[in-house]
Structure formats: C-alpha cells, structure tokens
PDB file of N, CA and C in Angstrom:
ATOM      1  N   MET Z   1     -35.010  44.752  33.152  1.00  0.00           N
ATOM      2  CA  MET Z   1     -35.892  44.197  32.654  1.00  0.00           C
ATOM      3  C   MET Z   1     -35.645  42.367  32.864  1.00  0.00           C
ATOM      4  N   LYS Z   2     -36.666  41.835  32.911  1.00  0.00           N
ATOM      5  CA  LYS Z   2     -37.055  40.781  33.443  1.00  0.00           C
ATOM      6  C   LYS Z   2     -36.322  40.199  32.585  1.00  0.00           C
ATOM      7  N   THR Z   3     -35.290  38.737  33.469  1.00  0.00           N
ATOM      8  CA  THR Z   3     -34.571  37.651  32.438  1.00  0.00           C
ATOM      9  C   THR Z   3     -36.004  36.629  32.717  1.00  0.00           C
ATOM     10  N   ILE Z   4     -35.953  35.969  30.719  1.00  0.00           N
ATOM     11  CA  ILE Z   4     -36.474  34.635  31.457  1.00  0.00           C
ATOM     12  C   ILE Z   4     -36.219  32.902  31.747  1.00  0.00           C
ATOM     13  N   GLU Z   5     -36.721  32.546  32.421  1.00  0.00           N
ATOM     14  CA  GLU Z   5     -35.737  31.063  32.243  1.00  0.00           C
ATOM     15  C   GLU Z   5     -36.548  30.510  32.114  1.00  0.00           C
ATOM     16  N   GLU Z   6     -35.556  29.301  31.739  1.00  0.00           N
ATOM     17  CA  GLU Z   6     -36.622  28.107  30.908  1.00  0.00           C
ATOM     18  C   GLU Z   6     -37.011  26.757  31.680  1.00  0.00           C
ATOM     19  N   PRO Z   7     -37.844  26.524  31.488  1.00  0.00           N
ATOM     20  CA  PRO Z   7     -38.262  25.598  32.476  1.00  0.00           C
ATOM     21  C   PRO Z   7     -36.747  23.650  32.923  1.00  0.00           C
ATOM     22  N   PRO Z   8     -36.918  23.486  33.886  1.00  0.00           N
ATOM     23  CA  PRO Z   8     -35.805  22.778  34.335  1.00  0.00           C
ATOM     24  C   PRO Z   8     -35.635  21.599  33.361  1.00  0.00           C
ATOM     25  N   SER Z   9     -36.092  21.257  33.205  1.00  0.00           N
ATOM     26  CA  SER Z   9     -36.588  20.049  31.850  1.00  0.00           C
ATOM     27  C   SER Z   9     -36.129  19.882  30.763  1.00  0.00           C
ATOM     28  N   CYS Z  10     -36.432  21.335  30.992  1.00  0.00           N
ATOM     29  CA  CYS Z  10     -35.448  21.746  28.838  1.00  0.00           C
ATOM     30  C   CYS Z  10     -34.094  21.707  28.722  1.00  0.00           C
ATOM     31  N   THR Z  11     -33.444  21.892  29.680  1.00  0.00           N
ATOM     32  CA  THR Z  11     -32.367  22.784  29.966  1.00  0.00           C
ATOM     33  C   THR Z  11     -31.427  21.024  30.494  1.00  0.00           C
ATOM     34  N   SER Z  12     -32.335  20.211  31.480  1.00  0.00           N
ATOM     35  CA  SER Z  12     -31.810  18.997  31.748  1.00  0.00           C
ATOM     36  C   SER Z  12     -31.444  17.848  31.728  1.00  0.00           C
ATOM     37  N   ASN Z  13     -30.440  16.803  31.483  1.00  0.00           N
ATOM     38  CA  ASN Z  13     -30.083  15.399  30.308  1.00  0.00           C
ATOM     39  C   ASN Z  13     -30.586  14.533  31.193  1.00  0.00           C
ATOM     40  N   ILE Z  14     -32.017  13.694  30.351  1.00  0.00           N
ATOM     41  CA  ILE Z  14     -32.516  12.831  30.917  1.00  0.00           C
ATOM     42  C   ILE Z  14     -31.293  11.440  31.033  1.00  0.00           C
ATOM     43  N   VAL Z  15     -32.133  10.983  32.051  1.00  0.00           N
ATOM     44  CA  VAL Z  15     -31.047   9.501  32.785  1.00  0.00           C
ATOM     45  C   VAL Z  15     -31.743   8.299  32.967  1.00  0.00           C
ATOM     46  N   ILE Z  16     -30.565   7.273  31.883  1.00  0.00           N
ATOM     47  CA  ILE Z  16     -30.888   6.189  32.025  1.00  0.00           C
ATOM     48  C   ILE Z  16     -30.948   5.486  33.325  1.00  0.00           C
ATOM     49  N   ILE Z  17     -31.842   5.040  34.425  1.00  0.00           N
ATOM     50  CA  ILE Z  17     -30.843   4.310  34.992  1.00  0.00           C
ATOM     51  C   ILE Z  17     -31.701   2.876  35.088  1.00  0.00           C
ATOM     52  N   GLY Z  18     -30.775   1.380  35.376  1.00  0.00           N
ATOM     53  CA  GLY Z  18     -31.296   0.225  34.609  1.00  0.00           C
ATOM     54  C   GLY Z  18     -30.094  -0.717  35.159  1.00  0.00           C
ATOM     55  N   ARG Z  19     -29.896  -2.457  34.905  1.00  0.00           N
ATOM     56  CA  ARG Z  19     -28.861  -3.007  35.070  1.00  0.00           C
ATOM     57  C   ARG Z  19     -28.529  -3.689  33.340  1.00  0.00           C
ATOM     58  N   ASN Z  20     -27.099  -3.752  34.072  1.00  0.00           N
ATOM     59  CA  ASN Z  20     -26.192  -4.330  32.687  1.00  0.00           C
ATOM     60  C   ASN Z  20     -26.491  -5.926  32.820  1.00  0.00           C
ATOM     61  N   SER Z  21     -25.781  -6.201  31.691  1.00  0.00           N
ATOM     62  CA  SER Z  21     -25.860  -7.932  31.479  1.00  0.00           C
ATOM     63  C   SER Z  21     -25.198  -8.028  32.734  1.00  0.00           C
ATOM     64  N   ARG Z  22     -24.095  -7.959  33.819  1.00  0.00           N
ATOM     65  CA  ARG Z  22     -23.869  -8.754  34.893  1.00  0.00           C
ATOM     66  C   ARG Z  22     -24.451  -8.277  35.877  1.00  0.00           C
ATOM     67  N   GLY Z  23     -25.326  -7.556  36.171  1.00  0.00           N
ATOM     68  CA  GLY Z  23     -26.211  -6.807  37.281  1.00  0.00           C
ATOM     69  C   GLY Z  23     -26.556  -6.258  37.949  1.00  0.00           C
ATOM     70  N   ASN Z  24     -25.346  -4.985  37.393  1.00  0.00           N
ATOM     71  CA  ASN Z  24     -24.914  -4.088  38.037  1.00  0.00           C
ATOM     72  C   ASN Z  24     -25.776  -2.403  37.498  1.00  0.00           C
ATOM     73  N   TRP Z  25     -25.590  -1.464  38.358  1.00  0.00           N
ATOM     74  CA  TRP Z  25     -27.185  -0.715  38.462  1.00  0.00           C
ATOM     75  C   TRP Z  25     -26.240  -0.199  36.982  1.00  0.00           C
ATOM     76  N   VAL Z  26     -26.431   0.819  36.722  1.00  0.00           N
ATOM     77  CA  VAL Z  26     -26.075   1.743  35.515  1.00  0.00           C
ATOM     78  C   VAL Z  26     -26.949   3.328  35.461  1.00  0.00           C
ATOM     79  N   ALA Z  27     -26.127   4.058  35.570  1.00  0.00           N
ATOM     80  CA  ALA Z  27     -26.718   5.820  35.275  1.00  0.00           C
ATOM     81  C   ALA Z  27     -26.390   6.707  34.287  1.00  0.00           C
ATOM     82  N   GLN Z  28     -26.727   5.974  33.108  1.00  0.00           N
ATOM     83  CA  GLN Z  28     -26.315   7.181  32.355  1.00  0.00           C
ATOM     84  C   GLN Z  28     -26.889   8.327  30.738  1.00  0.00           C
ATOM     85  N   GLU Z  29     -26.782   8.848  31.216  1.00  0.00           N
ATOM     86  CA  GLU Z  29     -27.469  10.157  30.710  1.00  0.00           C
ATOM     87  C   GLU Z  29     -27.251   9.783  29.180  1.00  0.00           C
ATOM     88  N   GLN Z  30     -28.719  10.021  28.857  1.00  0.00           N
ATOM     89  CA  GLN Z  30     -29.388   9.885  27.142  1.00  0.00           C
ATOM     90  C   GLN Z  30     -28.289   9.414  25.674  1.00  0.00           C
ATOM     91  N   ASN Z  31     -27.289  10.615  26.164  1.00  0.00           N
ATOM     92  CA  ASN Z  31     -27.020  11.552  25.032  1.00  0.00           C
ATOM     93  C   ASN Z  31     -25.221  10.840  25.455  1.00  0.00           C
ATOM     94  N   GLY Z  32     -24.920  10.163  26.654  1.00  0.00           N
ATOM     95  CA  GLY Z  32     -23.470   9.714  26.761  1.00  0.00           C
ATOM     96  C   GLY Z  32     -22.670  10.493  26.841  1.00  0.00           C
ATOM     97  N   LEU Z  33     -22.988  11.823  27.777  1.00  0.00           N
ATOM     98  CA  LEU Z  33     -22.019  12.459  27.774  1.00  0.00           C
ATOM     99  C   LEU Z  33     -21.841  12.644  29.772  1.00  0.00           C
ATOM    100  N   PHE Z  34     -22.301  11.202  30.222  1.00  0.00           N
ATOM    101  CA  PHE Z  34     -22.007  10.847  31.754  1.00  0.00           C
ATOM    102  C   PHE Z  34     -22.555   9.872  31.675  1.00  0.00           C
ATOM    103  N   GLY Z  35     -21.766   8.616  33.060  1.00  0.00           N
ATOM    104  CA  GLY Z  35     -22.963   7.610  33.036  1.00  0.00           C
ATOM    105  C   GLY Z  35     -21.971   7.360  34.279  1.00  0.00           C
ATOM    106  N   GLY Z  36     -22.224   6.281  34.695  1.00  0.00           N
ATOM    107  CA  GLY Z  36     -21.597   4.912  35.889  1.00  0.00           C
ATOM    108  C   GLY Z  36     -22.039   4.227  36.597  1.00  0.00           C
ATOM    109  N   LEU Z  37     -21.578   3.262  37.780  1.00  0.00           N
ATOM    110  CA  LEU Z  37     -21.343   1.803  37.019  1.00  0.00           C
ATOM    111  C   LEU Z  37     -22.001   1.693  38.732  1.00  0.00           C
ATOM    112  N   PHE Z  38     -22.792   1.416  40.319  1.00  0.00           N
ATOM    113  CA  PHE Z  38     -23.293   1.301  40.815  1.00  0.00           C
ATOM    114  C   PHE Z  38     -23.452   0.405  41.565  1.00  0.00           C
ATOM    115  N   VAL Z  39     -23.621  -0.002  42.751  1.00  0.00           N
ATOM    116  CA  VAL Z  39     -23.729  -1.207  43.572  1.00  0.00           C
ATOM    117  C   VAL Z  39     -25.337  -1.140  43.908  1.00  0.00           C
ATOM    118  N   ASN Z  40     -25.746  -0.313  43.755  1.00  0.00           N
ATOM    119  CA  ASN Z  40     -27.717  -0.562  43.722  1.00  0.00           C
ATOM    120  C   ASN Z  40     -27.817   1.130  43.549  1.00  0.00           C
ATOM    121  N   ARG Z  41     -29.312   0.502  43.398  1.00  0.00           N
ATOM    122  CA  ARG Z  41     -30.259   1.471  42.782  1.00  0.00           C
ATOM    123  C   ARG Z  41     -30.051   3.274  43.447  1.00  0.00           C
ATOM    124  N   ALA Z  42     -29.975   2.968  44.838  1.00  0.00           N
ATOM    125  CA  ALA Z  42     -29.889   4.492  45.783  1.00  0.00           C
ATOM    126  C   ALA Z  42     -29.124   5.488  45.261  1.00  0.00           C
ATOM    127  N   GLN Z  43     -27.872   4.341  45.039  1.00  0.00           N
ATOM    128  CA  GLN Z  43     -26.574   4.908  44.721  1.00  0.00           C
ATOM    129  C   GLN Z  43     -26.525   6.116  43.102  1.00  0.00           C
ATOM    130  N   ALA Z  44     -27.269   4.821  42.068  1.00  0.00           N
ATOM    131  CA  ALA Z  44     -26.902   5.499  41.144  1.00  0.00           C
ATOM    132  C   ALA Z  44     -28.372   6.977  40.699  1.00  0.00           C
ATOM    133  N   MET Z  45     -28.851   6.219  41.572  1.00  0.00           N
ATOM    134  CA  MET Z  45     -30.359   7.671  41.476  1.00  0.00           C
ATOM    135  C   MET Z  45     -29.529   9.296  42.380  1.00  0.00           C
ATOM    136  N   LYS Z  46     -29.210   9.171  43.100  1.00  0.00           N
ATOM    137  CA  LYS Z  46     -28.372   9.680  44.181  1.00  0.00           C
ATOM    138  C   LYS Z  46     -27.515  10.206  43.129  1.00  0.00           C
ATOM    139  N   TYR Z  47     -26.288   9.694  41.721  1.00  0.00           N
ATOM    140  CA  TYR Z  47     -25.243  10.494  41.331  1.00  0.00           C
ATOM    141  C   TYR Z  47     -26.157  10.992  39.624  1.00  0.00           C
ATOM    142  N   ALA Z  48     -27.159  10.464  39.241  1.00  0.00           N
ATOM    143  CA  ALA Z  48     -28.325  10.777  38.235  1.00  0.00           C
ATOM    144  C   ALA Z  48     -29.312  12.134  38.631  1.00  0.00           C
ATOM    145  N   LEU Z  49     -29.527  12.465  40.062  1.00  0.00           N
ATOM    146  CA  LEU Z  49     -29.898  13.211  40.540  1.00  0.00           C
ATOM    147  C   LEU Z  49     -28.992  14.571  40.487  1.00  0.00           C
ATOM    148  N   PHE Z  50     -27.800  14.339  41.006  1.00  0.00           N
ATOM    149  CA  PHE Z  50     -26.402  15.092  41.727  1.00  0.00           C
ATOM    150  C   PHE Z  50     -25.715  15.792  39.968  1.00  0.00           C
ATOM    151  N   GLU Z  51     -26.016  14.732  39.069  1.00  0.00           N
ATOM    152  CA  GLU Z  51     -25.607  15.143  37.891  1.00  0.00           C
ATOM    153  C   GLU Z  51     -26.366  15.671  37.022  1.00  0.00           C
ATOM    154  N   ASN Z  52     -27.929  16.014  36.925  1.00  0.00           N
ATOM    155  CA  ASN Z  52     -28.684  16.164  36.276  1.00  0.00           C
ATOM    156  C   ASN Z  52     -29.196  17.535  36.847  1.00  0.00           C
ATOM    157  N   GLY Z  53     -28.404  17.457  37.777  1.00  0.00           N
ATOM    158  CA  GLY Z  53     -29.341  18.879  38.551  1.00  0.00           C
ATOM    159  C   GLY Z  53     -30.653  18.921  39.423  1.00  0.00           C
ATOM    160  N   HIS Z  54     -30.884  17.832  39.847  1.00  0.00           N
ATOM    161  CA  HIS Z  54     -31.930  17.610  40.972  1.00  0.00           C
ATOM    162  C   HIS Z  54     -32.998  18.033  40.453  1.00  0.00           C
ATOM    163  N   HIS Z  55     -33.006  17.172  39.558  1.00  0.00           N
ATOM    164  CA  HIS Z  55     -34.256  17.355  38.551  1.00  0.00           C
ATOM    165  C   HIS Z  55     -34.936  15.505  38.608  1.00  0.00           C
ATOM    166  N   PRO Z  56     -35.630  15.092  39.472  1.00  0.00           N
ATOM    167  CA  PRO Z  56     -36.271  13.406  39.281  1.00  0.00           C
ATOM    168  C   PRO Z  56     -36.704  12.857  38.055  1.00  0.00           C
ATOM    169  N   GLU Z  57     -37.437  14.257  37.484  1.00  0.00           N
ATOM    170  CA  GLU Z  57     -38.650  14.107  36.739  1.00  0.00           C
ATOM    171  C   GLU Z  57     -37.852  13.529  35.194  1.00  0.00           C
ATOM    172  N   THR Z  58     -36.344  13.967  34.955  1.00  0.00           N
ATOM    173  CA  THR Z  58     -35.864  13.370  34.053  1.00  0.00           C
ATOM    174  C   THR Z  58     -34.992  12.581  33.849  1.00  0.00           C
ATOM    175  N   ILE Z  59     -35.822  11.472  35.269  1.00  0.00           N
ATOM    176  CA  ILE Z  59     -34.831  10.457  35.222  1.00  0.00           C
ATOM    177  C   ILE Z  59     -36.005   8.814  35.315  1.00  0.00           C
ATOM    178  N   VAL Z  60     -35.411   8.136  33.846  1.00  0.00           N
ATOM    179  CA  VAL Z  60     -36.405   6.894  33.908  1.00  0.00           C
ATOM    180  C   VAL Z  60     -35.359   5.993  34.374  1.00  0.00           C
ATOM    181  N   LEU Z  61     -36.746   5.152  34.852  1.00  0.00           N
ATOM    182  CA  LEU Z  61     -35.744   3.895  34.887  1.00  0.00           C
ATOM    183  C   LEU Z  61     -36.737   3.027  34.188  1.00  0.00           C
ATOM    184  N   THR Z  62     -35.702   1.129  33.191  1.00  0.00           N
ATOM    185  CA  THR Z  62     -36.174   0.841  32.536  1.00  0.00           C
ATOM    186  C   THR Z  62     -35.886  -0.521  33.210  1.00  0.00           C
ATOM    187  N   ASN Z  63     -36.246  -1.811  33.098  1.00  0.00           N
ATOM    188  CA  ASN Z  63     -36.008  -2.795  33.683  1.00  0.00           C
ATOM    189  C   ASN Z  63     -35.128  -3.747  31.712  1.00  0.00           C
ATOM    190  N   ASN Z  64     -34.709  -2.706  30.723  1.00  0.00           N
ATOM    191  CA  ASN Z  64     -33.886  -3.047  29.757  1.00  0.00           C
ATOM    192  C   ASN Z  64     -32.888  -3.215  30.032  1.00  0.00           C
ATOM    193  N   ILE Z  65     -31.634  -3.895  29.960  1.00  0.00           N
ATOM    194  CA  ILE Z  65     -30.240  -4.130  30.098  1.00  0.00           C
ATOM    195  C   ILE Z  65     -30.065  -2.413  29.208  1.00  0.00           C
ATOM    196  N   VAL Z  66     -28.950  -1.837  29.952  1.00  0.00           N
ATOM    197  CA  VAL Z  66     -28.244  -0.510  29.917  1.00  0.00           C
ATOM    198  C   VAL Z  66     -26.652  -0.946  29.613  1.00  0.00           C
ATOM    199  N   GLU Z  67     -26.082  -0.832  29.219  1.00  0.00           N
ATOM    200  CA  GLU Z  67     -24.277  -1.180  29.118  1.00  0.00           C
ATOM    201  C   GLU Z  67     -24.132  -0.005  29.467  1.00  0.00           C
ATOM    202  N   LEU Z  68     -23.031   0.480  30.324  1.00  0.00           N
ATOM    203  CA  LEU Z  68     -22.846   1.762  29.993  1.00  0.00           C
ATOM    204  C   LEU Z  68     -21.130   2.120  28.759  1.00  0.00           C
ATOM    205  N   ASP Z  69     -21.591   3.512  28.390  1.00  0.00           N
ATOM    206  CA  ASP Z  69     -20.375   3.198  27.160  1.00  0.00           C
ATOM    207  C   ASP Z  69     -20.248   4.887  26.955  1.00  0.00           C
ATOM    208  N   MET Z  70     -19.222   4.538  27.395  1.00  0.00           N
ATOM    209  CA  MET Z  70     -18.213   6.275  28.085  1.00  0.00           C
ATOM    210  C   MET Z  70     -17.752   6.964  26.980  1.00  0.00           C
ATOM    211  N   HIS Z  71     -17.391   5.742  25.657  1.00  0.00           N
ATOM    212  CA  HIS Z  71     -16.863   6.312  24.482  1.00  0.00           C
ATOM    213  C   HIS Z  71     -17.327   7.277  23.196  1.00  0.00           C
ATOM    214  N   ARG Z  72     -18.330   6.563  23.100  1.00  0.00           N
ATOM    215  CA  ARG Z  72     -19.975   7.258  22.289  1.00  0.00           C
ATOM    216  C   ARG Z  72     -21.079   7.230  22.658  1.00  0.00           C
ATOM    217  N   LYS Z  73     -22.093   8.025  22.516  1.00  0.00           N
ATOM    218  CA  LYS Z  73     -23.275   7.879  22.552  1.00  0.00           C
ATOM    219  C   LYS Z  73     -24.071   6.283  23.510  1.00  0.00           C
ATOM    220  N   ALA Z  74     -24.610   6.657  24.190  1.00  0.00           N
ATOM    221  CA  ALA Z  74     -25.168   5.554  24.948  1.00  0.00           C
ATOM    222  C   ALA Z  74     -25.917   4.328  23.720  1.00  0.00           C
ATOM    223  N   SER Z  75     -26.141   2.980  24.943  1.00  0.00           N
ATOM    224  CA  SER Z  75     -26.212   2.391  23.963  1.00  0.00           C
ATOM    225  C   SER Z  75     -27.920   1.553  23.997  1.00  0.00           C
ATOM    226  N   PHE Z  76     -28.132   3.029  24.918  1.00  0.00           N
ATOM    227  CA  PHE Z  76     -29.501   2.488  25.211  1.00  0.00           C
ATOM    228  C   PHE Z  76     -30.535   3.154  23.612  1.00  0.00           C
ATOM    229  N   LEU Z  77     -31.194   2.201  23.134  1.00  0.00           N
ATOM    230  CA  LEU Z  77     -31.657   2.131  21.679  1.00  0.00           C
ATOM    231  C   LEU Z  77     -33.050   2.592  22.467  1.00  0.00           C
ATOM    232  N   PRO Z  78     -34.362   3.566  22.289  1.00  0.00           N
ATOM    233  CA  PRO Z  78     -35.103   3.141  22.890  1.00  0.00           C
ATOM    234  C   PRO Z  78     -36.095   2.001  22.030  1.00  0.00           C
ATOM    235  N   GLU Z  79     -35.508   1.959  20.213  1.00  0.00           N
ATOM    236  CA  GLU Z  79     -36.357   1.466  19.379  1.00  0.00           C
ATOM    237  C   GLU Z  79     -35.686   0.119  19.432  1.00  0.00           C
ATOM    238  N   ALA Z  80     -35.042  -0.449  20.265  1.00  0.00           N
ATOM    239  CA  ALA Z  80     -34.267  -1.793  20.551  1.00  0.00           C
ATOM    240  C   ALA Z  80     -34.815  -2.198  22.042  1.00  0.00           C
ATOM    241  N   THR Z  81     -35.090  -1.518  22.430  1.00  0.00           N
ATOM    242  CA  THR Z  81     -35.731  -1.878  23.980  1.00  0.00           C
ATOM    243  C   THR Z  81     -37.142  -2.153  24.021  1.00  0.00           C
ATOM    244  N   GLY Z  82     -38.033  -0.773  22.713  1.00  0.00           N
ATOM    245  CA  GLY Z  82     -39.310  -1.301  23.038  1.00  0.00           C
ATOM    246  C   GLY Z  82     -39.883   0.352  23.914  1.00  0.00           C
ATOM    247  N   ILE Z  83     -39.284   0.869  24.182  1.00  0.00           N
ATOM    248  CA  ILE Z  83     -39.332   2.264  24.755  1.00  0.00           C
ATOM    249  C   ILE Z  83     -39.805   3.524  23.565  1.00  0.00           C
ATOM    250  N   ASP Z  84     -41.148   3.985  23.614  1.00  0.00           N
ATOM    251  CA  ASP Z  84     -40.411   4.707  22.455  1.00  0.00           C
ATOM    252  C   ASP Z  84     -40.239   6.418  22.785  1.00  0.00           C
ATOM    253  N   GLU Z  85     -39.510   7.048  21.691  1.00  0.00           N
ATOM    254  CA  GLU Z  85     -38.898   8.309  21.800  1.00  0.00           C
ATOM    255  C   GLU Z  85     -39.726   9.454  22.846  1.00  0.00           C
ATOM    256  N   THR Z  86     -40.815   9.139  21.795  1.00  0.00           N
ATOM    257  CA  THR Z  86     -41.346   9.998  22.983  1.00  0.00           C
ATOM    258  C   THR Z  86     -42.092  10.757  23.748  1.00  0.00           C
ATOM    259  N   SER Z  87     -42.170   9.081  24.166  1.00  0.00           N
ATOM    260  CA  SER Z  87     -42.576   9.085  25.780  1.00  0.00           C
ATOM    261  C   SER Z  87     -41.086  10.013  26.339  1.00  0.00           C
ATOM    262  N   LEU Z  88     -39.431   9.857  26.290  1.00  0.00           N
ATOM    263  CA  LEU Z  88     -38.997  10.037  26.623  1.00  0.00           C
ATOM    264  C   LEU Z  88     -38.786  11.568  26.897  1.00  0.00           C
ATOM    265  N   ARG Z  89     -39.082  11.746  25.349  1.00  0.00           N
ATOM    266  CA  ARG Z  89     -39.177  13.469  25.699  1.00  0.00           C
ATOM    267  C   ARG Z  89     -40.576  13.907  26.044  1.00  0.00           C
ATOM    268  N   SER Z  90     -41.593  13.308  26.347  1.00  0.00           N
ATOM    269  CA  SER Z  90     -42.505  13.872  27.140  1.00  0.00           C
ATOM    270  C   SER Z  90     -42.671  13.624  28.391  1.00  0.00           C
ATOM    271  N   ARG Z  91     -42.032  13.088  28.689  1.00  0.00           N
ATOM    272  CA  ARG Z  91     -41.922  12.905  30.230  1.00  0.00           C
ATOM    273  C   ARG Z  91     -40.354  14.054  30.763  1.00  0.00           C
ATOM    274  N   ALA Z  92     -39.992  14.015  29.979  1.00  0.00           N
ATOM    275  CA  ALA Z  92     -39.121  15.230  30.730  1.00  0.00           C
ATOM    276  C   ALA Z  92     -39.084  17.174  30.409  1.00  0.00           C
ATOM    277  N   ALA Z  93     -40.903  16.720  29.348  1.00  0.00           N
ATOM    278  CA  ALA Z  93     -41.222  18.298  28.634  1.00  0.00           C
ATOM    279  C   ALA Z  93     -41.908  18.807  29.865  1.00  0.00           C
TER     280      ALA Z  93
END
C-alpha cells in the first residue's frame, strides 16, 4: 500500500522575519509556536530554516516591525501591517 505524503508547504510553519523596534532581527512563527532574537538576518534565516524543516518557501521577510512575543499569538498582524493574509497563504501553498 502506497502512502501519500502532503506537500512540504502544508506541514511547515510560516515564519516571519523582520526587525523589532530596537533594530534586532526577529524570527517568529505566525502562530507564536517558536521564535527568537538574532544579531543579523543570516542567523534569523538559519534558525527559521531549522525550525520549519528547511522549507525556504515558508519564510516571509518583512520591512514591518515584528516584536517577539512568546506568551501568546505572534504580534505580527497582516491587517495592521498592510500585508494581505491570502498572499501569505498562497506563498506557503
């Protein structure tokens, strides 16, 4: 019996990478499942790739401020930053 695997984008988390209000690089999973502060973009990308199973298609770089919040849902809100949520979903699909 052949098992059907889902495409990588269906099982991977979307990770938002941007700078916080202090200029630090932030990588934050869209639902707040994981995230971290980094000294440069390369380290944020490396972390995001490791955490999402090496799926660069699920990483979104933004010029908007992204504040790390590990106590509740991520503070990145597409409607507040002008990014359309459907474009995030289509990018991951």
